[in-house]
Structure formats: C-alpha cells, structure tokens
C-alpha cells in the first residue's frame, strides 16, 4: 500500500491541531480527515473506510479510552494510534491493552508519527 | 537569673519554643523542667522534712520521758534519805529512853546531861523536851528558847497518836523547825512524850549534802504547799509554793515546767515524793541543762542528715528531671521531623498535581505551535518556490526546536508529578541522575560550576522508590552547589557494588568542606550553617531519613576547606511491603 492510498482519520477536540496535522500528512501523500470528538469519529469510521485512526485520549464528552472501545467493537482490526498530552505512559499502555497499536505524546514529531503509522500497517 | 550553669546546660534550655500546633514544638521545655523539678522536689523533700521533724519530736518526747523517770527516782531516793535522817533522830530518842529509864526524865538537869552526851555524835537536837499529855512542856533543855511555854504538840498526838511522830513545829518567831517525838508510857496513867527539836538549818545542811546529779533545788514542804525548808527557786521557809494541791498530793510524781520564782529557767522538772510516816513531802527541781545539750545535739544531727539528704535528693532529681525532659525534647524533635516530612510530602503531592495540570494544559497549545511550525516547514520544504529561502526555514526550525525544549520541560514536570507518589519499581539510576541534573543545569551554569558525571555503563536497574531517590540526590546536589564557589566542580559517580549487593552513588564537591565539629551534628534536624539565608536544617536530616527508608546508608568524608564527599549505598532491591 502506497502513502497515496492510505486514509487516516484524526480524532481530537483540538481542531486547529488536527487540521494542521492533516495538512502535513497530506503533504506526505496521506489522505487525512478530521473529527472534533469521539462520537463524530466513530460515525465517520462506521460510514467510511480508513486505514488508520489517530485518537487523542483527553477529550470532552466521549473520552479517548471509551472511543477506542467502541471503535474496536465495530472495527476490531483497524489500527489505532493514541495521542496523549498528559505525558503519562500509563494511559497509553492501558490503551494498548484495549487494542491500540501504539501511542505518542504531544507535542509530536511528524516523522515519529509516520514511523508508527507504517508499523501499525505492517510496513 | 539563670539557674543552670553553662557547662551542664541541656540542649533544650535555649530552644526557641512555639506552642502553636502542627509542626511547632509541643512544649515549652524549660517550663516543663521547672514544673517537674518543683513537683519532684515537693514530693521527695516534704516527706523528708516531715520525717525529720517527727524524728526530732520523738526524740524530744523520749528524752523527756527519761528525764521524768530520772526525776521520779531521784525524788524517791531523796525522800528515803530524809526518812533515814529522821529515823536516826527517833532511834536516838529510843536509846535515851532505854538508857535513862531509871532516871527522872522530867528533870531539866537530866535532860541537860543527855543533850551534852548526844552532842558528841552526829545527832543535833537543838533542845530536848518532856511534854505532858495535855501538850504543855514540863521540862526542857536546849539552845532554843522560842518554844518555851509554847504548846508545840497537839495533845491528841500524845494521848491517842502513834508511839512516835515526826512533824514540823512553828516557833514563836515564826520559824519552822522539826520535831521528833517518842511516846512514853509508865504504868497505866503516866503518859508523856520525849521530843527533840531539830533546827531547820540542820535539815538544810543535810539536804545540801545529798548532792544529787542535775538537781538544782531540794526542799521539804507540807501538805498545803508551804515550804518547810528554804528553796532556791520557791523562796524561804514558810513561803507558799506555786505548786497546785493536786501536784503535791501524797504520792511520788513529776511535774514538767513548774512555775518558779526564778526567771530564765523555762524548763524544769519538779519531783515530789511523800516522806513516810509524816505528812511532809520532799521536792526536787531538775535542771534542764542536760536536756538542752542533748536536744541541741539531736538538732545538729538532724540538720546535717536533712541537709545531706536534700543535697543528694536535689542532685538526683536534677539529673532525673533533666534527663526526662531531654528525652521528651528528643522525642518531640523526631515528631517534628516526621510532621515536617509529612507536610513536605503533602506539599510535593500538591505541587505534583499542579505540575501535571500545567504541563497538560501547555502541551496542547505546544502541539498546535509544533504542528503549525511543522506545516510552515513542510510548505518551505515541499513547495519549490520557497525552498531557496533558507532564512524562513531556519526561523521555523528555531520554533520547532523551542517547542521541543518546552515539550521536554513539560514531560519532566509530568514525570516529577508522577514521582511524588511513593512507588517502588525498577529504576535506571544513571537515567535518574541525568534527569535531576537537567533541573540544576541552569543554576550550575550561572555559577560556572563544572558538573562531571561518571556513570556506570553496566549498572543494573535497582528496585526502589524513585521519588525518594530523586529527592535524596536533589538534596545532596543542591547542597554541593551551595557549597561551591564559581568554577568549582561537582562530581557524581555511580558504581555497581557487587560485594554489597547494591550500588554506590557518590556526590562530591571541592567546595568549602565541613569541619569535624559540624560533621557530628550535620544529620541532626535543625542543624544549619545557612540560617541567615533561609536554611531550615532539615535537608540532610530528611535525606538521611529517606536513605534509611530505602534500606541504604550515607557516609560523609570531608575536611574544612577541602570539599565534601557523600557516598550513598543502596541495595539492589527493597521489599515494597517493608
């Protein structure tokens, strides 16, 4: 699978962050869409095909862990990479126990993200 | 006034106390010391003084009892001597009667002859008298004439009385003398008495000769308390004594402190004893001199005993109370350290929470800055028209680098927040030291301090409490930086001490060092050489306590002016449950 055909969904309440990140990913040949909260993200995932989801853990309303649980209920094979601004590895490890592929801490390095996307897709 | 000499002044004496709760001292130790001293002294010394007083009183009573007994015996003995004296005179009359039975005793010349003969002996009759049953003198011979024609004997005593009697007789001139009379019966009708008069002076001379020990006065008195002989204390013969009727009743008795005519004799014993076959009593007065001497000796002994006891008890009480208050003070200091530690832990936990919140809130805007800058970088990287403008790319790189630095700080803050909780886990000590040095790097740079870190590449991870370990190393590193002047060197070394099944961390500086005197006190709470610049004196005490918590040890090597080396030894593993 080439970068051009990889479709990524970014879920975070920090819209400015995910919009910018989406643009940067597009510069690198990925197709990226954004969702401002967990529920919107789940809906998008249910209706459309995505290869990878990037999910923030700290969100108002449906938080990252609950969103992850619901995603894994409907799409158990979808790779999900978690983002955390809390600096704690605990939440990331908990997410990985629930089926997340990997986790990254904010502020993130775009190259680290791309590496983790590649790893999640088995490249 | 300070009651405590400087050389023995305990540590708590000048402690600045605060009564307020929380971390303050619970007690004003000097007041406690005074209170305990007073209470203990009262509890020990008051019974001692009471015992001494009771002992004195008991001795006094016993001595008085002995003196009373002595007075009784002496009075009884003296009365017996007087009885013997009168018996001698009576016996003389009996001898006269038996020797001169054939002659007519009623003749004056016969009486004269007899009296002349008696004068050669010790018997001193001042006159001999023959008295008819009606009481009148029918014949007499003697030196005294004050009895001439004077009815000196109650006729009843002659006719109906006993065979003999001894009594006093009042002369015409008012003087008192003694009469010894023998009843003589010739046939059935001829009854008369042969009576000898004894001059009072003879009796006085006899009494003086008795020389009884401690007896200052001896006298004879009648049943009404009238003196029959002269008394040094009660007055002349014929005077009335101040003794009450009950005190002179016909039995031997002792009267303490009788009223006498002489002053300055505030304590005398009067012994009164009945003279047998008469209605007269013999009285003696005992001197209180021996009593006074004895009681003075007892008082002196008691005073020495009480003084020595007070001295020893006071020393013992002083030492005991000082020791107890010192123990209390030390215990309170330990309590204070734990309270301070708890307060600090609580404060650290609060700071940790605050740090976590701040870090999280900063991370999100940082992430946006990072992505926006990244986007700019991408624009200038991916779009050909901007690629050549290196200034913009350089500016964006600077923003991204700054964000990275800020990110490191927030991650460190979050790390600190996590580590304020007690958590035993596997720790890479090399990494922990690097993290801590990150905190102090700036301060070291400002002071131009060179930090030399010699980590051990093959150092095993140790299982310990990371928060405590961080606090230990931070405290020692901060102390070292404080001790260093500009361009000093702080060296941190880590060793794997296989022999001791643990690791050694050495924190070394080449600063001002610690004198031998200060080394003894440096781990004690509140000992500080930095009081003027806000030092609490708790840093090393807490560090020492934390190392003990981690089952480790801390050693110090230092000399004044030659730097200090702290060596922390920690085991590979501590049991979390401990």
XYZ file of C-alpha atoms in Angstrom:
701
model
C 0.000 0.000 0.000
C 1.490 3.354 -1.043
C 1.144 6.542 1.080
C -1.303 7.886 -1.537
C -3.815 5.186 -0.831
C -3.535 5.319 2.988
C -6.508 7.010 4.560
C -6.155 8.376 8.071
C -8.803 9.662 10.471
C -7.624 12.178 13.089
C -9.874 12.448 16.168
C -9.121 15.280 18.648
C -11.059 18.172 20.171
C -8.104 20.458 19.334
C -9.311 21.137 15.798
C -6.511 23.510 14.920
C -4.027 20.784 15.833
C -5.665 18.023 13.774
C -6.357 20.271 10.813
C -2.700 21.309 10.669
C -1.570 17.719 11.216
C -3.915 16.588 8.438
C -2.353 19.104 6.047
C 1.142 17.927 6.950
C 0.171 14.306 6.398
C -1.305 15.247 3.036
C 1.980 16.878 2.123
C 3.477 13.441 2.729
C 0.958 11.735 0.470
C -1.597 10.508 3.010
C -5.301 11.155 2.866
C -6.397 12.616 6.148
C -9.777 13.514 7.576
C -10.573 15.004 10.960
C -13.227 14.537 13.625
C -13.582 17.060 16.537
C -14.890 14.488 19.058
C -15.102 10.758 19.673
C -18.664 10.255 18.580
C -18.117 12.036 15.237
C -15.038 9.910 14.711
C -16.932 6.679 15.347
C -19.660 7.759 12.948
C -17.104 8.563 10.246
C -15.374 5.241 10.785
C -18.664 3.403 10.567
C -19.605 5.028 7.280
C -16.219 5.291 5.553
C -13.144 3.213 5.130
C -9.999 4.319 6.950
C -6.682 2.501 7.203
C -5.568 4.104 10.427
C -7.183 6.174 13.178
C -5.232 8.622 15.300
C -7.081 9.242 18.547
C -6.479 11.736 21.377
C -7.058 10.337 24.838
C -8.157 13.526 26.591
C -11.380 14.721 25.009
C -14.559 16.208 26.466
C -17.669 14.027 26.243
C -16.685 10.611 24.990
C -13.068 10.282 26.078
C -10.285 8.533 24.168
C -10.456 5.211 26.003
C -14.252 4.878 25.569
C -13.982 5.929 21.929
C -11.289 3.284 21.426
C -13.509 0.612 22.987
C -16.370 1.475 20.613
C -14.057 1.589 17.573
C -12.700 -1.818 18.491
C -16.260 -3.108 18.814
C -17.159 -2.153 15.265
C -13.712 -2.350 13.630
C -11.556 -4.699 15.623
C -8.776 -4.797 13.009
C -8.432 -1.059 12.480
C -5.031 0.165 13.703
C -5.483 2.990 16.225
C -2.614 5.187 17.342
C -3.238 7.077 20.570
C -2.149 10.618 21.338
C -1.673 11.848 24.876
C -0.907 15.287 26.155
C -0.642 14.040 29.715
C 2.893 12.788 29.398
C 1.898 9.644 31.207
C 2.734 6.324 29.677
C 0.101 4.673 31.848
C -2.833 5.821 29.721
C -1.027 4.826 26.537
C -0.254 1.352 27.884
C -3.853 0.985 29.043
C -4.984 1.907 25.534
C -2.636 -0.676 24.051
C -4.187 -3.302 26.292
C -7.542 -2.326 24.810
C -6.239 -2.900 21.279
C -4.441 0.319 20.294
C -1.421 -0.230 18.070
C 0.803 2.399 19.608
C 0.843 5.723 21.405
C 2.575 9.083 21.033
C 2.987 12.022 23.352
C 2.190 15.619 22.401
C 3.861 17.661 21.035
C 4.719 15.024 18.481
C 7.358 14.611 15.861
C 5.756 14.055 12.432
C 8.442 11.578 11.498
C 7.731 9.519 14.636
C 4.053 9.524 13.689
C 4.773 8.327 10.169
C 7.026 5.586 11.518
C 4.311 4.418 13.880
C 1.689 4.528 11.091
C 3.946 2.381 8.962
C 4.494 -0.051 11.811
C 0.775 -0.190 12.538
C 0.080 -1.047 8.915
C 2.724 -3.735 8.998
C 5.082 -1.993 6.631
C 18.548 34.758 86.831
C 19.600 31.613 85.055
C 19.656 28.668 87.488
C 21.550 26.407 85.127
C 25.356 26.573 84.819
C 26.500 26.703 81.202
C 28.636 23.557 81.462
C 25.651 21.335 82.275
C 23.003 23.235 80.337
C 20.903 20.746 78.345
C 20.156 21.209 74.680
C 16.535 22.181 75.238
C 17.370 25.044 77.603
C 17.695 27.743 74.969
C 15.356 26.186 72.472
C 13.051 28.765 70.930
C 9.726 27.207 71.644
C 6.477 27.682 69.839
C 3.325 26.358 71.391
C 1.324 26.508 68.200
C 0.311 23.065 66.929
C 1.271 21.452 63.670
C 4.978 21.408 63.127
C 5.786 23.569 66.150
C 7.227 22.273 69.402
C 4.508 20.881 71.580
C 6.023 22.022 74.852
C 7.937 24.861 76.442
C 10.632 22.551 77.710
C 12.213 24.940 80.165
C 8.829 25.449 81.858
C 8.297 21.690 81.878
C 11.681 21.318 83.511
C 10.796 23.861 86.217
C 7.403 22.251 86.792
C 8.843 18.749 87.080
C 11.653 19.965 89.331
C 9.178 21.665 91.652
C 6.789 18.710 91.727
C 9.540 16.149 92.284
C 11.250 18.271 94.925
C 7.971 18.721 96.782
C 7.192 15.006 96.538
C 10.621 13.994 97.832
C 11.718 16.777 100.157
C 8.461 17.466 102.016
C 8.221 13.853 103.362
C 11.903 14.090 104.250
C 11.415 17.296 106.245
C 8.267 15.910 107.912
C 10.150 12.710 108.824
C 12.993 14.764 110.274
C 10.532 16.831 112.316
C 8.749 13.705 113.589
C 12.099 12.131 114.426
C 13.028 15.237 116.417
C 9.711 15.266 118.259
C 10.011 11.553 119.016
C 13.495 12.073 120.439
C 12.283 15.015 122.484
C 9.397 13.001 123.927
C 11.693 10.067 124.670
C 14.240 12.323 126.342
C 11.549 13.992 128.456
C 10.256 10.541 129.456
C 13.778 9.537 130.517
C 14.169 12.776 132.430
C 10.804 12.309 134.131
C 11.840 8.816 135.187
C 15.160 10.082 136.472
C 13.406 12.868 138.404
C 10.989 10.357 139.909
C 13.800 8.049 141.031
C 15.864 10.912 142.444
C 12.894 12.392 144.354
C 12.014 8.987 145.766
C 15.647 8.376 146.768
C 15.975 11.796 148.401
C 12.747 11.252 150.377
C 14.152 7.944 151.596
C 17.352 9.722 152.672
C 15.264 12.244 154.661
C 13.279 9.374 156.239
C 16.559 7.763 157.283
C 17.651 11.124 158.699
C 14.528 11.377 160.861
C 14.769 7.695 161.816
C 18.259 8.356 163.178
C 16.845 11.055 165.459
C 13.937 8.870 166.534
C 16.293 5.991 167.257
C 18.366 8.345 169.416
C 15.262 9.180 171.488
C 14.572 5.448 171.918
C 18.166 4.889 173.066
C 17.803 7.791 175.533
C 14.640 6.315 176.902
C 16.146 2.844 177.334
C 19.382 4.135 178.875
C 17.806 6.695 181.194
C 14.668 4.738 182.107
C 15.642 4.644 185.753
C 16.177 8.385 185.996
C 13.538 11.026 186.053
C 13.468 12.385 182.516
C 11.168 15.183 183.634
C 14.132 16.843 185.344
C 15.963 19.611 183.445
C 19.416 18.614 184.668
C 18.831 15.064 183.414
C 17.872 16.451 180.008
C 20.957 18.674 180.081
C 23.192 15.712 180.821
C 21.650 13.728 177.985
C 21.926 16.585 175.460
C 25.585 17.112 176.374
C 26.233 13.486 175.752
C 24.443 13.470 172.370
C 26.422 16.467 171.148
C 29.411 14.165 170.737
C 27.549 12.299 167.966
C 26.166 13.493 164.603
C 22.750 13.983 166.087
C 21.996 17.653 166.558
C 18.878 18.243 168.680
C 18.527 21.928 169.373
C 16.532 21.001 172.514
C 15.037 18.050 174.352
C 11.538 18.427 175.759
C 9.317 16.425 178.017
C 5.718 17.073 177.138
C 2.685 16.155 179.159
C -0.369 14.571 177.688
C -2.138 17.914 177.678
C 0.598 19.210 175.376
C 2.411 21.500 177.793
C 6.170 21.313 178.243
C 7.023 20.154 181.719
C 10.798 20.041 181.322
C 13.156 21.195 178.567
C 16.783 21.834 177.896
C 18.374 23.271 174.774
C 19.766 26.210 172.875
C 16.460 27.382 171.540
C 14.117 29.213 173.770
C 11.500 30.065 171.229
C 9.489 27.009 172.243
C 9.366 27.829 175.952
C 5.804 27.773 177.238
C 4.605 27.168 173.743
C 2.244 24.353 173.143
C 4.061 22.737 170.338
C 2.210 19.435 170.092
C -1.382 18.598 169.717
C -2.273 16.643 172.928
C -4.217 14.159 170.837
C -0.971 13.119 169.166
C 0.447 12.246 172.590
C -2.519 10.501 174.103
C -4.126 8.828 171.143
C -1.455 9.064 168.440
C 1.198 6.641 167.459
C 4.188 5.660 169.586
C 6.216 8.222 167.731
C 5.718 11.001 165.249
C 7.712 13.428 163.177
C 6.262 16.814 162.343
C 7.003 20.435 161.804
C 6.730 22.971 164.550
C 6.266 26.697 164.230
C 8.272 28.720 166.724
C 7.126 31.903 168.373
C 9.316 33.876 165.985
C 7.545 32.203 163.059
C 10.428 29.912 162.073
C 9.671 26.367 161.158
C 11.544 23.539 162.837
C 11.062 19.832 163.031
C 10.033 17.785 165.993
C 10.708 14.094 166.565
C 8.613 12.750 169.429
C 8.506 9.418 171.259
C 5.504 8.454 173.424
C 6.472 7.127 176.811
C 4.084 5.161 178.945
C 4.958 4.458 182.573
C 2.392 2.347 184.318
C -1.183 2.842 183.178
C -1.600 6.526 183.867
C 1.751 8.252 183.401
C 1.872 9.194 179.737
C 4.273 11.794 178.424
C 6.396 12.395 175.360
C 10.106 12.834 174.882
C 10.506 15.253 171.975
C 13.610 16.519 170.249
C 13.591 19.701 168.202
C 15.672 19.712 165.030
C 16.625 23.096 163.766
C 15.737 23.800 160.139
C 19.367 24.713 159.493
C 20.375 21.160 160.314
C 17.866 19.839 157.799
C 19.023 22.335 155.176
C 22.622 21.307 155.731
C 21.656 17.671 155.383
C 19.732 18.316 152.153
C 22.679 20.210 150.692
C 24.968 17.302 151.392
C 22.848 14.970 149.278
C 24.439 16.339 146.027
C 22.080 14.790 143.559
C 23.084 14.915 139.894
C 21.373 17.608 137.847
C 19.242 18.566 140.869
C 19.284 22.321 141.298
C 16.978 22.561 144.260
C 15.787 20.275 147.064
C 13.252 21.251 149.701
C 10.604 19.933 152.088
C 7.060 21.203 152.061
C 3.870 20.364 153.885
C 0.592 19.097 152.525
C -0.573 22.646 151.841
C 2.423 23.513 149.682
C 4.108 25.619 152.410
C 7.892 25.385 152.351
C 9.406 23.838 155.480
C 12.962 24.347 154.324
C 14.353 27.102 152.137
C 14.251 26.636 148.368
C 16.465 28.277 145.773
C 13.545 28.513 143.401
C 10.404 28.852 145.524
C 11.694 31.076 148.319
C 12.338 30.934 152.047
C 10.956 28.532 154.598
C 7.317 29.340 155.316
C 6.666 30.616 151.788
C 3.812 29.224 149.773
C 4.945 27.458 146.566
C 3.147 27.871 143.268
C 2.564 24.126 143.102
C -1.092 23.219 142.965
C -2.724 20.974 145.513
C -3.017 18.119 143.062
C 0.696 18.360 142.305
C 1.652 17.855 145.940
C -0.777 15.037 146.743
C 0.879 12.285 148.818
C 2.450 10.211 146.051
C 5.575 10.483 144.007
C 5.061 12.482 140.853
C 6.841 14.631 138.318
C 5.601 18.000 137.131
C 7.204 19.354 133.978
C 7.921 23.035 133.900
C 6.528 24.088 137.310
C 6.139 27.796 137.935
C 9.112 29.002 139.984
C 10.191 32.344 141.313
C 13.420 32.303 139.301
C 13.378 33.507 135.731
C 15.270 32.235 132.704
C 14.615 28.657 133.674
C 11.917 27.970 131.239
C 12.001 24.249 131.549
C 12.395 22.371 134.827
C 11.094 19.137 136.254
C 9.763 19.058 139.728
C 9.723 15.700 141.507
C 7.568 15.395 144.643
C 7.734 12.387 146.945
C 5.947 11.631 150.213
C 8.183 11.327 153.325
C 6.922 8.175 155.061
C 5.245 8.403 158.470
C 4.827 12.183 158.079
C 2.508 14.484 156.204
C 5.524 16.178 154.641
C 6.748 15.940 151.079
C 10.195 16.189 149.606
C 10.543 18.143 146.403
C 13.405 18.403 143.938
C 13.899 20.548 140.837
C 15.848 19.016 137.954
C 17.994 21.194 135.698
C 17.114 21.237 132.019
C 20.751 21.677 131.073
C 21.415 18.066 130.058
C 18.101 18.046 128.222
C 19.067 21.176 126.320
C 22.502 19.797 125.443
C 21.049 16.513 124.260
C 18.347 18.176 122.173
C 20.911 20.555 120.660
C 22.972 17.511 119.629
C 19.889 15.846 118.133
C 19.014 19.044 116.245
C 22.533 19.279 114.913
C 22.463 15.621 113.738
C 19.079 16.063 112.138
C 20.206 19.254 110.414
C 23.275 17.531 108.931
C 21.214 14.490 107.904
C 18.473 16.611 106.296
C 20.993 18.894 104.580
C 22.886 15.966 103.074
C 19.632 14.256 102.050
C 18.356 17.472 100.451
C 21.647 17.823 98.599
C 21.665 14.243 97.296
C 17.951 14.241 96.507
C 18.279 17.581 94.716
C 21.175 16.297 92.602
C 19.288 13.079 91.793
C 16.090 14.985 90.990
C 18.002 17.462 88.866
C 19.664 14.704 86.851
C 16.497 12.647 86.504
C 14.274 15.571 85.514
C 16.858 16.950 83.091
C 17.227 13.514 81.503
C 13.451 13.019 81.226
C 12.870 16.440 79.702
C 15.788 15.830 77.334
C 14.199 12.533 76.225
C 10.880 14.332 75.793
C 12.617 17.033 73.803
C 14.329 14.493 71.552
C 11.052 12.619 71.007
C 9.341 15.877 70.156
C 12.095 16.712 67.709
C 11.588 13.358 65.986
C 7.847 14.029 65.906
C 8.550 17.411 64.415
C 10.746 15.873 61.724
C 8.006 13.427 60.793
C 5.402 16.179 60.737
C 7.673 18.283 58.571
C 8.278 15.299 56.323
C 4.544 14.646 56.063
C 3.874 18.309 55.349
C 6.590 18.306 52.712
C 5.203 15.131 51.131
C 1.764 16.670 51.069
C 3.209 19.846 49.575
C 5.127 17.845 46.996
C 1.964 15.939 46.084
C 0.110 19.235 45.622
C 2.957 20.616 43.536
C 2.883 17.384 41.544
C -0.816 17.759 40.822
C -0.323 21.372 39.865
C 2.611 20.471 37.638
C 0.589 17.766 35.899
C -2.268 20.173 35.218
C 0.025 22.897 33.971
C 2.002 20.502 31.782
C -1.132 19.078 30.223
C -2.579 22.488 29.518
C 0.677 23.675 27.979
C 1.147 20.518 25.922
C -1.930 21.138 23.805
C -1.043 24.673 22.673
C 2.530 23.472 22.255
C 1.260 20.720 19.985
C -0.579 23.310 17.906
C 2.502 25.556 17.685
C 4.520 22.491 16.801
C 2.127 21.447 14.043
C 1.764 24.968 12.660
C 5.515 25.384 12.596
C 5.766 21.905 11.078
C 3.305 22.929 8.428
C 5.344 26.019 7.653
C 8.416 23.829 7.448
C 6.561 21.451 5.147
C 5.467 24.353 2.955
C 9.010 25.519 2.614
C 10.287 22.010 2.161
C 7.725 20.650 -0.266
C 6.967 23.735 -2.368
C 9.705 24.607 -4.828
C 9.182 28.379 -4.756
C 10.075 28.593 -1.054
C 12.863 26.042 -0.916
C 15.557 28.571 -1.638
C 14.659 30.933 1.232
C 16.865 29.487 3.965
C 16.101 32.285 6.412
C 12.455 31.235 6.774
C 13.363 27.559 7.094
C 15.902 28.488 9.776
C 13.291 30.556 11.655
C 10.792 27.681 11.560
C 13.474 25.254 12.735
C 14.089 27.556 15.673
C 10.361 27.495 16.560
C 10.299 23.715 16.358
C 13.454 23.422 18.481
C 11.938 25.731 21.100
C 8.769 23.647 21.124
C 10.853 20.542 21.591
C 12.600 22.131 24.550
C 9.288 23.218 26.025
C 7.989 19.693 25.445
C 10.938 18.232 27.356
C 10.182 20.567 30.259
C 6.513 19.628 30.374
C 7.411 15.928 30.202
C 9.830 16.446 33.073
C 7.156 18.238 35.083
C 4.772 15.379 34.449
C 7.477 12.931 35.416
C 8.009 14.839 38.657
C 4.282 14.790 39.334
C 4.157 11.006 38.910
C 7.146 10.506 41.160
C 5.768 12.411 44.123
C 3.740 9.279 44.814
C 5.570 6.560 46.688
C 6.144 3.872 44.133
C 8.685 1.083 44.274
C 9.769 -0.034 40.838
C 12.791 -0.900 38.721
C 14.857 2.242 38.192
C 17.791 3.091 35.966
C 19.862 5.180 38.359
C 22.010 6.602 35.544
C 18.880 7.932 33.890
C 17.525 9.322 37.159
C 20.771 11.235 37.738
C 20.627 12.663 34.226
C 17.047 13.833 34.803
C 17.982 15.510 38.091
C 20.982 17.233 36.554
C 18.604 18.622 33.949
C 16.899 20.526 36.767
C 20.102 22.029 38.196
C 21.941 22.533 34.910
C 20.990 26.194 34.633
C 21.956 27.079 38.198
C 25.304 25.322 37.722
C 25.865 27.232 34.502
C 25.111 30.550 36.192
C 27.742 29.798 38.862
C 30.153 28.388 36.237
C 30.185 25.097 38.072
C 31.507 22.187 36.115
C 29.452 19.047 36.512
C 31.361 15.834 35.995
C 29.179 12.728 35.751
C 30.778 9.294 35.737
C 28.009 6.784 35.257
C 28.474 3.030 35.242
C 27.520 1.604 31.829
C 26.735 -1.883 33.156
C 24.739 -0.616 36.107
C 21.801 -2.920 36.830
C 18.398 -1.446 37.449
C 17.554 -1.296 41.133
C 14.138 -1.787 42.653
C 13.484 1.190 44.881
C 11.274 4.249 45.362
C 12.126 6.627 42.551
C 10.581 9.694 44.211
C 12.663 9.234 47.342
C 15.796 8.522 45.368
C 15.263 11.699 43.340
C 14.744 13.730 46.496
C 17.929 12.283 48.041
C 20.071 13.105 45.004
C 18.468 16.550 44.524
C 19.175 17.451 48.188
C 22.815 16.363 48.004
C 23.383 18.017 44.621
C 21.769 21.267 45.828
C 23.955 21.213 48.966
C 27.044 20.665 46.846
C 26.156 23.536 44.500
C 25.522 25.770 47.530
C 28.950 24.843 48.918
C 30.760 25.520 45.654
C 32.217 28.828 44.615
C 32.412 29.889 40.976
C 34.282 27.466 38.738
C 34.005 24.698 41.315
C 33.467 21.100 40.299
C 30.591 18.836 41.202
C 31.325 15.180 40.546
C 28.717 12.446 40.541
C 29.854 8.856 40.245
C 27.837 5.685 40.164
C 29.298 2.249 40.925
C 27.967 -1.243 40.928
C 28.956 -2.585 44.333
C 28.547 -6.316 43.731
C 30.081 -7.219 47.077
C 27.402 -5.292 48.977
C 24.672 -6.341 46.550
C 23.847 -2.765 45.747
C 25.010 0.400 44.085
C 27.025 3.346 45.365
C 26.300 6.925 44.323
C 28.993 9.454 45.144
C 28.206 13.168 45.234
C 31.454 15.075 45.574
C 32.326 18.752 45.578
C 35.560 20.681 46.003
C 33.884 23.463 47.962
C 34.319 24.823 51.481
C 34.040 21.413 53.171
C 32.592 20.581 56.576
C 34.539 20.900 59.841
C 34.883 17.895 62.191
C 32.726 19.665 64.742
C 29.900 20.222 62.248
C 30.180 16.668 60.888
C 28.939 15.342 64.264
C 25.743 17.390 64.034
C 25.132 17.644 60.320
C 22.451 14.930 60.197
C 20.602 16.274 63.220
C 17.352 18.073 62.428
C 17.528 21.871 62.503
C 21.287 21.996 62.415
C 22.167 24.525 59.755
C 25.031 26.819 58.856
C 22.766 28.636 56.419
C 20.191 30.029 58.854
C 20.783 33.581 57.655
C 19.985 32.680 54.074
C 16.892 30.656 54.891
C 18.375 27.224 55.622
C 15.948 25.086 57.649
C 18.450 22.496 58.796
C 16.134 19.758 57.582
C 17.704 18.913 54.203
C 20.337 16.449 55.350
C 18.184 15.105 58.191
C 15.437 14.322 55.679
C 17.958 12.918 53.225
C 19.341 10.650 55.905
C 15.802 9.537 56.802
C 14.950 8.883 53.138
C 18.114 6.796 52.665
C 17.174 4.780 55.737
C 13.704 4.335 54.196
C 15.386 2.870 51.127
C 17.402 0.498 53.412
C 20.573 2.317 52.413
C 23.364 4.116 54.201
C 25.046 7.503 53.904
C 28.691 8.245 54.619
C 30.468 11.573 54.695
C 34.128 12.333 54.186
C 35.159 15.932 54.482
C 37.661 18.403 55.787
C 37.191 22.122 56.268
C 38.299 23.821 53.061
C 38.832 20.553 51.214
C 35.381 19.731 49.860
C 32.931 17.019 50.859
C 32.128 13.543 49.566
C 28.778 11.934 50.328
C 28.511 8.229 49.480
C 25.021 6.766 49.233
C 24.839 2.971 49.288
C 21.551 1.451 48.175
C 20.565 -2.215 47.920
C 19.627 -3.725 44.561
C 16.146 -4.296 45.800
C 13.856 -3.248 48.641
C 10.690 -5.010 49.569
C 7.803 -2.625 48.938
C 5.887 -4.032 51.899
C 8.690 -3.008 54.244
